[in-house]
Coordinates of C-alpha atoms in Angstrom, one line a residue:
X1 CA 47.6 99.5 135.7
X2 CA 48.1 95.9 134.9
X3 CA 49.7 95.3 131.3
X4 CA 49.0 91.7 130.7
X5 CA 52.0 89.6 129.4
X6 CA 52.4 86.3 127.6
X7 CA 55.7 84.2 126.1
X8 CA 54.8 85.7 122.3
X9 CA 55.9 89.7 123.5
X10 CA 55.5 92.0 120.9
X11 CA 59.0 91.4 120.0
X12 CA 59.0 88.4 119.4
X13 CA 56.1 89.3 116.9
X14 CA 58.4 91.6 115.3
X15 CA 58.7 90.4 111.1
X16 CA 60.4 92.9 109.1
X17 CA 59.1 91.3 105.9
X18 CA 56.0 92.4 107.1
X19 CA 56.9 96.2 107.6
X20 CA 59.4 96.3 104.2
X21 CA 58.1 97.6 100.4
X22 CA 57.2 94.4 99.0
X23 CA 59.8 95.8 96.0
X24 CA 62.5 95.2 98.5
X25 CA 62.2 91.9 99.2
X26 CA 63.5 91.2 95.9
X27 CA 65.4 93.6 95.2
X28 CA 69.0 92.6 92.9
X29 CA 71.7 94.3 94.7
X30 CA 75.2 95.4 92.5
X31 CA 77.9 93.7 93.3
X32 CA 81.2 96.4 93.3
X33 CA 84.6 95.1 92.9
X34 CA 85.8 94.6 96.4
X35 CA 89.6 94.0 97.7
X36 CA 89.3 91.9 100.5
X37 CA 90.0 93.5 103.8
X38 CA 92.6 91.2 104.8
X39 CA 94.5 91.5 101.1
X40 CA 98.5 91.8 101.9
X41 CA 101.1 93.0 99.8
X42 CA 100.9 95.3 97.4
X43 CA 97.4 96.4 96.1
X44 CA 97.1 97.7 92.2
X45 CA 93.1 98.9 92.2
X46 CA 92.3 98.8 88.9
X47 CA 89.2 98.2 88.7
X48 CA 86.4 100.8 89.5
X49 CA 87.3 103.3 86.7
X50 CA 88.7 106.2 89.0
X51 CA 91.5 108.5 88.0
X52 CA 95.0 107.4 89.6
X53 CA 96.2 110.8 89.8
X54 CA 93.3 112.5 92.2
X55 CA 92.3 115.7 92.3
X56 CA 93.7 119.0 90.5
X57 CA 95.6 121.6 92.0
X58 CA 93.1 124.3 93.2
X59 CA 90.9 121.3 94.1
X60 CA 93.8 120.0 96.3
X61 CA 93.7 123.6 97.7
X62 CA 89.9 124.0 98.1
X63 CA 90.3 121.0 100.4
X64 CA 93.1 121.9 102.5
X65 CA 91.5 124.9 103.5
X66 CA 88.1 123.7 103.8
X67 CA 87.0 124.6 108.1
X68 CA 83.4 125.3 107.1
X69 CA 82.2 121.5 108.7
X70 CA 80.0 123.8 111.1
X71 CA 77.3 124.8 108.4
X72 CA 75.1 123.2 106.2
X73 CA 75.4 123.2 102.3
X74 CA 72.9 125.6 100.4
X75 CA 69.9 123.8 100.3
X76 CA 70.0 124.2 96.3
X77 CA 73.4 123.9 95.6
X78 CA 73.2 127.3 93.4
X79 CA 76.9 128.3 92.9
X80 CA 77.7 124.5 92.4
X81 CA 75.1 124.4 89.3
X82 CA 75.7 127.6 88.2
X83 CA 79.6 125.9 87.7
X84 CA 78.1 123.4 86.3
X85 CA 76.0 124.9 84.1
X86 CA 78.9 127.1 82.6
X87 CA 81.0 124.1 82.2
X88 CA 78.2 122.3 79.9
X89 CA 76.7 125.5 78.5
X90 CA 73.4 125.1 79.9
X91 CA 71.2 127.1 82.7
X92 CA 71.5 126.2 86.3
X93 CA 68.1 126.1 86.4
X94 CA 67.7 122.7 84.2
X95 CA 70.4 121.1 86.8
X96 CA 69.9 118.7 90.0
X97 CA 73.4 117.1 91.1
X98 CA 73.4 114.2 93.3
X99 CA 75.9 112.1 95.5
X100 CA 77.1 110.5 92.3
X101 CA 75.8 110.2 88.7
X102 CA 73.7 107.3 90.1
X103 CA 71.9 109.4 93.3
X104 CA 70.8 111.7 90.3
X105 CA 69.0 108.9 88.1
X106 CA 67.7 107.4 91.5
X107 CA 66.2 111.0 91.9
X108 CA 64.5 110.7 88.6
X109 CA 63.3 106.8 88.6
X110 CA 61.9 108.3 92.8
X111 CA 60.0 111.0 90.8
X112 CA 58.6 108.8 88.0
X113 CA 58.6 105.3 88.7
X114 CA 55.9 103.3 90.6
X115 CA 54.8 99.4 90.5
X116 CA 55.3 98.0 87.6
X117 CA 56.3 100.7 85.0
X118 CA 59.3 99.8 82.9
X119 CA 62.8 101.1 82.0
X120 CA 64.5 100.3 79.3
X121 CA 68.1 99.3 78.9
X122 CA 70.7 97.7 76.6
X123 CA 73.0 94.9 78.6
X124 CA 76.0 94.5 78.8
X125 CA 75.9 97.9 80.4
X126 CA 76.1 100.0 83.7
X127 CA 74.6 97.0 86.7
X128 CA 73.5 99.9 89.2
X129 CA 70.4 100.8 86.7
X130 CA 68.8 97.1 87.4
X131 CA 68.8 98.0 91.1
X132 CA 67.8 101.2 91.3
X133 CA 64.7 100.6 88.9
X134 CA 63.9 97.6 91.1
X135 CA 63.8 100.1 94.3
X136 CA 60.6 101.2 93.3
X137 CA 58.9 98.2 92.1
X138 CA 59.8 99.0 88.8
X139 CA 60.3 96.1 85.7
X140 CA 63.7 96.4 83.7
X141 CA 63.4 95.3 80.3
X142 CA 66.8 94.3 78.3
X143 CA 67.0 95.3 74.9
X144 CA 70.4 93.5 74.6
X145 CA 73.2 95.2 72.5
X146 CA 74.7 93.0 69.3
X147 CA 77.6 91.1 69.0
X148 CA 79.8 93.8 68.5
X149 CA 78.1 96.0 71.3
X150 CA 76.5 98.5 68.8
X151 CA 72.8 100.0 69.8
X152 CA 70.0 98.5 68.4
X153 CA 67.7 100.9 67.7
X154 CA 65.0 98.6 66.5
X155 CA 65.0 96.5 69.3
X156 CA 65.0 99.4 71.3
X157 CA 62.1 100.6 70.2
X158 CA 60.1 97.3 70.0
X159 CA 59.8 97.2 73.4
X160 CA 58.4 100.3 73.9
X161 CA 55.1 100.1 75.7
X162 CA 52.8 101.8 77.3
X163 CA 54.4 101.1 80.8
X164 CA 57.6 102.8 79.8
X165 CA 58.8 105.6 81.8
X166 CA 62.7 105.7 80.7
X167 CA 64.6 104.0 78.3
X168 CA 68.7 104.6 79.8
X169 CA 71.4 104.7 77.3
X170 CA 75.1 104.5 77.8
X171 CA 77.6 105.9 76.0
X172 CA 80.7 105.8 75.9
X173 CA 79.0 102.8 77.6
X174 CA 80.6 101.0 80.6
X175 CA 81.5 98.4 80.7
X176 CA 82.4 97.4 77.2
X177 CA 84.3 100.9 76.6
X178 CA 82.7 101.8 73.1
X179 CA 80.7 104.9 71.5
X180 CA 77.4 104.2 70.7
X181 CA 76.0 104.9 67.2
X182 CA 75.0 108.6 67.4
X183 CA 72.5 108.3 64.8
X184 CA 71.0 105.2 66.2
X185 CA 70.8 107.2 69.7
X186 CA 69.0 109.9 68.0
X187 CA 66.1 107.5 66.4
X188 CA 65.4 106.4 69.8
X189 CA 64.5 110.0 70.8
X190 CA 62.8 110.7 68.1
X191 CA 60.5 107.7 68.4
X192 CA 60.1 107.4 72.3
X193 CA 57.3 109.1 74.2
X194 CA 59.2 108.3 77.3
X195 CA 62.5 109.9 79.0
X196 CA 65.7 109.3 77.4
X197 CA 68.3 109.4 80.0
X198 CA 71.5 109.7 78.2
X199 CA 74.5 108.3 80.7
X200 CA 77.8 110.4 79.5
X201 CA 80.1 109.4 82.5
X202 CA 82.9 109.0 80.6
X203 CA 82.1 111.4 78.4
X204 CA 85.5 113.3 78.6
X205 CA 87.6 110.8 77.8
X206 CA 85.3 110.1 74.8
X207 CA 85.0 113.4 73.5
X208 CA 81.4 112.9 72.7
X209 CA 78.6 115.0 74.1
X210 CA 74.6 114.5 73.1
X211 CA 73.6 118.0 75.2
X212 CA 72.3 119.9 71.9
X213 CA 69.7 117.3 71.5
X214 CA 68.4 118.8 74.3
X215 CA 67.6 121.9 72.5
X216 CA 66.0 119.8 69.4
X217 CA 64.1 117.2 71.5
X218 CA 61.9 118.0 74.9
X219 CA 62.4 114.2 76.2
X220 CA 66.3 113.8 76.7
X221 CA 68.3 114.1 80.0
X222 CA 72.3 114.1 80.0
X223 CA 74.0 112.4 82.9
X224 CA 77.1 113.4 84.1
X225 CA 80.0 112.7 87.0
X226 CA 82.8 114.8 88.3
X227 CA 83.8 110.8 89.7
X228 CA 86.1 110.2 86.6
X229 CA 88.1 112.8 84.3
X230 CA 88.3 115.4 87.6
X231 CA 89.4 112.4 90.4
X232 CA 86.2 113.1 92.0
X233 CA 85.4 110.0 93.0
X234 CA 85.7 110.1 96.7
X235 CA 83.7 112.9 97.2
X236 CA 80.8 112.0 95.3
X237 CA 79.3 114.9 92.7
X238 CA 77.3 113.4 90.0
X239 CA 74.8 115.5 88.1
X240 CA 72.0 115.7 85.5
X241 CA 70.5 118.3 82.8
X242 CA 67.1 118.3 82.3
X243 CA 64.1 119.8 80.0
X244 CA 62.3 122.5 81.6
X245 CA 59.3 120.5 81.9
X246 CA 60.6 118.3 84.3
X247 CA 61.8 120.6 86.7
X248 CA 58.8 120.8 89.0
X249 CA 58.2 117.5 88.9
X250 CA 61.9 116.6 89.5
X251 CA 62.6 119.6 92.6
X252 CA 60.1 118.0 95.3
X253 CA 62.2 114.4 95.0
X254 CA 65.2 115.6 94.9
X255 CA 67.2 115.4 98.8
X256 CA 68.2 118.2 100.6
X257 CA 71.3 120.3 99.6
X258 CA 71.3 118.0 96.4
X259 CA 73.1 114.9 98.9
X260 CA 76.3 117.4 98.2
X261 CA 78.5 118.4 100.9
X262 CA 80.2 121.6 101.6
X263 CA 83.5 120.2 101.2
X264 CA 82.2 118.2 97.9
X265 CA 80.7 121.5 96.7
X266 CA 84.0 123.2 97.1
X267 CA 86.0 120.5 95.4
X268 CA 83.6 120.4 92.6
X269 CA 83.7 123.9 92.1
X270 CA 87.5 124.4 92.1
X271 CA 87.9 121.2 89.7
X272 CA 85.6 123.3 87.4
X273 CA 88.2 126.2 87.4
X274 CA 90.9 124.1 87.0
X275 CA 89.8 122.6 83.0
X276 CA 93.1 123.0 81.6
X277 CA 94.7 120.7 84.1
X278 CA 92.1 118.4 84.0
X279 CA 92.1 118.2 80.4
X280 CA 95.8 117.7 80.4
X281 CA 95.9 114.9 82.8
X282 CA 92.6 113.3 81.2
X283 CA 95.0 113.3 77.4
X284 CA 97.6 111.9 79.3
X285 CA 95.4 108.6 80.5
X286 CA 93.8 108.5 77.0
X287 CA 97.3 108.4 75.8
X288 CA 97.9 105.2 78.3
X289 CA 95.3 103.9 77.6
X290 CA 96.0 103.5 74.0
X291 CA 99.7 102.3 74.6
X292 CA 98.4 100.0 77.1
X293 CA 95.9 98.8 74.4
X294 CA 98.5 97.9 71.9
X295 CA 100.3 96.5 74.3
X296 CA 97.8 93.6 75.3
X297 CA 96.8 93.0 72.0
X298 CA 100.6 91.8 71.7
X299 CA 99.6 89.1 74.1
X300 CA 99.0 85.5 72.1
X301 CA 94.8 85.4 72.6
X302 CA 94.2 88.6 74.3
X303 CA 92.1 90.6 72.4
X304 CA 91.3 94.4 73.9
X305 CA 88.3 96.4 72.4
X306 CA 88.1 99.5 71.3
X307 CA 87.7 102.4 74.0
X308 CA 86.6 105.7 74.3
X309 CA 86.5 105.4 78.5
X310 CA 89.7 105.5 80.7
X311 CA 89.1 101.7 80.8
X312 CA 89.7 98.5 78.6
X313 CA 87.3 95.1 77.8
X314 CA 89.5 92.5 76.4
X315 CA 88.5 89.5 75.3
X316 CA 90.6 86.5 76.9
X317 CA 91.7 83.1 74.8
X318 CA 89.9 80.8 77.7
X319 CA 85.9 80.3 78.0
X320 CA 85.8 81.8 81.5
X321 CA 88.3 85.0 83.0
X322 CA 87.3 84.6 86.6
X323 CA 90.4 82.6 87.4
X324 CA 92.5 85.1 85.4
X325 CA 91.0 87.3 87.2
X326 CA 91.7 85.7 90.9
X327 CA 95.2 85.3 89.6
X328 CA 95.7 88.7 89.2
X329 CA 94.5 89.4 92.8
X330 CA 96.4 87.0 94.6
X331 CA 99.6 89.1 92.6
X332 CA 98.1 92.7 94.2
X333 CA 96.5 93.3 90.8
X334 CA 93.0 93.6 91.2
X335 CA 90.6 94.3 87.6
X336 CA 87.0 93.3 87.0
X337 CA 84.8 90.3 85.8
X338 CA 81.4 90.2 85.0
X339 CA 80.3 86.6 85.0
X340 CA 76.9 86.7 83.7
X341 CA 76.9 84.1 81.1
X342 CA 73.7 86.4 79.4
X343 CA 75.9 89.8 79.7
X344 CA 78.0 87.7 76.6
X345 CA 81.3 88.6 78.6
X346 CA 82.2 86.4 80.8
X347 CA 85.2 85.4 78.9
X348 CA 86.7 89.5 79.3
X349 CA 88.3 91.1 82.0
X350 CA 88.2 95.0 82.5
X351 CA 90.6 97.0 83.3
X352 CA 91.6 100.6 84.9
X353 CA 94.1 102.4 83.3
X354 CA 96.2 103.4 86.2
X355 CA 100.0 105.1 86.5
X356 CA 102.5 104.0 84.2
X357 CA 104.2 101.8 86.2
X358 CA 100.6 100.4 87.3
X359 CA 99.9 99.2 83.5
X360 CA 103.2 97.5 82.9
X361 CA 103.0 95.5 86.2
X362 CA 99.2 94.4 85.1
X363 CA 101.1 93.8 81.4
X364 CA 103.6 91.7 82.7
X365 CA 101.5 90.1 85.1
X366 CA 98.6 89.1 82.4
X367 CA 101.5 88.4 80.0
X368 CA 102.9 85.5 82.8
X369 CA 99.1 84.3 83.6
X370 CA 98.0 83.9 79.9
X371 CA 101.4 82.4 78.5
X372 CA 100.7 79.8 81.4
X373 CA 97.3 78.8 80.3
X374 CA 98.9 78.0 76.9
X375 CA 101.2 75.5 78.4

């Protein structure tokens, strides 16, 4: 058999644009904080929210002896939600964890969303929901916080339509730090015939919690992460509760073993028998935090906001903080800039609270760096 052959091979045909969900083609990645790989010196991470003390004792433990790398997970995660479940006072059945708080909302936006349909959020807030929505062709629509980052309800609601499939609210809300107005939350609910996906990551250090309007309303879902108040963050256990109704609907999306590994499985479980500890050592940060807080707002023109996270916005007396901000990480001191003009921020930096002696380096370092814009 002859095949016949010409200078434009297959290959050469080859156009992935061609082959690729036309959704993808635009699709807005998130940009993470990143130390470059060739960064020398010391290196002070502050700046993707994570605990600096790790992991709790039986979770150190649980580790250790993990040697089950052989066998898979259980393909439903049972005694992982069943933890789960005790910890938030809710039935395993109305749980689905993820690889992260985020792999649980892309679950839900797989299950729900298709070309064109909207979701709703309220900027400055958490960048990954943009790109997941936009995954699956799928129309974000900004009902912009005010001034003061409060929820607007009203302008929350006015943009309701009859393309809405969620409507994502933060709170404490990342990454401006502050509670959102419960009531305000609540009239959302009430009015929206969508999903109300309800993002507590940082609920801990908050002490805030919106599950019981899950037993009052049949269209709320409570996100959740082991990332930040157990020092999870490295092994990835995110998870959401949700009404009964959407459980069959939600089941057939969701991956295999719940994207959970063993060894993430055990170390979830053992950081759920290990509360007191963790509750402990997430008092101590709020304490830093709040010391660290005081602390800036001794700096001439540095003004930190309120916060209910183990993080801190603060407002910085120049028009733009990136070069703060690239200051700091030439010193070893990396922290966060968002410099959206539209996100009404760019003038902030945010910051981790780390160790001790991590705050009071940044604090002497952002003392040196703003007393030099002055002069």
């Amino acid at each position: 058999m002859t095949i016949a052959t010409s200078p434009e091979t297959a290959t050469q045909q080859f156009d992935p644009t061609k082959l690729v969900r036309s959704a993808l083609r635009s699709t807005p990645g998130y940009a993470p904080a990143v130390i470059p790989p060739n960064a020398e010196g010391r290196q002070i991470k502050l700046d993707m929210n994570e605990s600096p003390y790790g992991p709790s004792p039986k979770t150190k433990a649980a580790v250790a002896s993990f040697v089950e790398t052989n066998r898979y997970p259980d393909f439903e995660q049972h005694d992982l939600r069943v933890a789960i479940g005790q910890y938030v006072g809710r039935s395993a059945d109305h749980i689905i964890c993820g690889a992260g708080l985020d792999d649980v909302l892309n679950t839900v936006f797989h299950a729900l969303i298709e070309d064109g349909d909207e979701v709703i959020i309220s900027e400055p807030t958490f960048g990954v929901y943009r790109a997941l929505v936009s995954v699956y062709g799928g129309v974000t629509v900004n009902a912009p916080l005010a001034a003061n980052f409060s929820l607007e309800p009203g302008a929350v609601i006015s943009r309701i339509s009859s393309r809405t499939k969620v409507i994502v609210i933060c709170s404490p809300n990342n990454p401006t730090g502050n509670v959102l107005d419960r009531d305000s939350i609540e009239l959302i609910v009430e009015s929206a015939p969508c999903l109300v996906a309800i993002d507590e990551a940082y609920a801990e250090f908050g002490g805030v919690s919106h599950l019981d309007l899950l037993d009052r309303y049949p269209n709320v879902a409570v996100f959740r992460t082991m990332s930040k108040f157990a020092g999870l963050a490295g092994m990835r256990v995110g998870y959401g509760v949700f009404p009964n109704s959407m459980m069959p609907y939600l089941r057939p999306v969701t991956p295999a073993f719940q994207n959970i590994s063993m060894v993430s499985r055990a170390a979830a479980i053992a950081s759920l028998d290990d509360l007191d500890f963790l509750q402990k050592q997430v008092g101590t940060i709020v304490r830093d935090r709040d010391v660290m807080s005081d602390s800036m707002a001794a700096i001439p023109g540095v003004q930190p906001l309120p916060s209910a996270t183990n993080f801190i916005l603060a407002r910085l007396p120049i028009d733009d903080g990136g070069p703060v901000v690239r200051e700091l990480a030439r010193r070893g001191v990396f922290v966060r800039h968002f410099a959206k003009p539209e996100l009404g921020i760019v003038d902030c930096l945010r910051v981790t609270v780390g160790t001790p002696e991590e705050n009071q380096i940044f604090l002497d370092e952002i003392t040196d760096i703003v007393t030099g814009l002055s002069s």
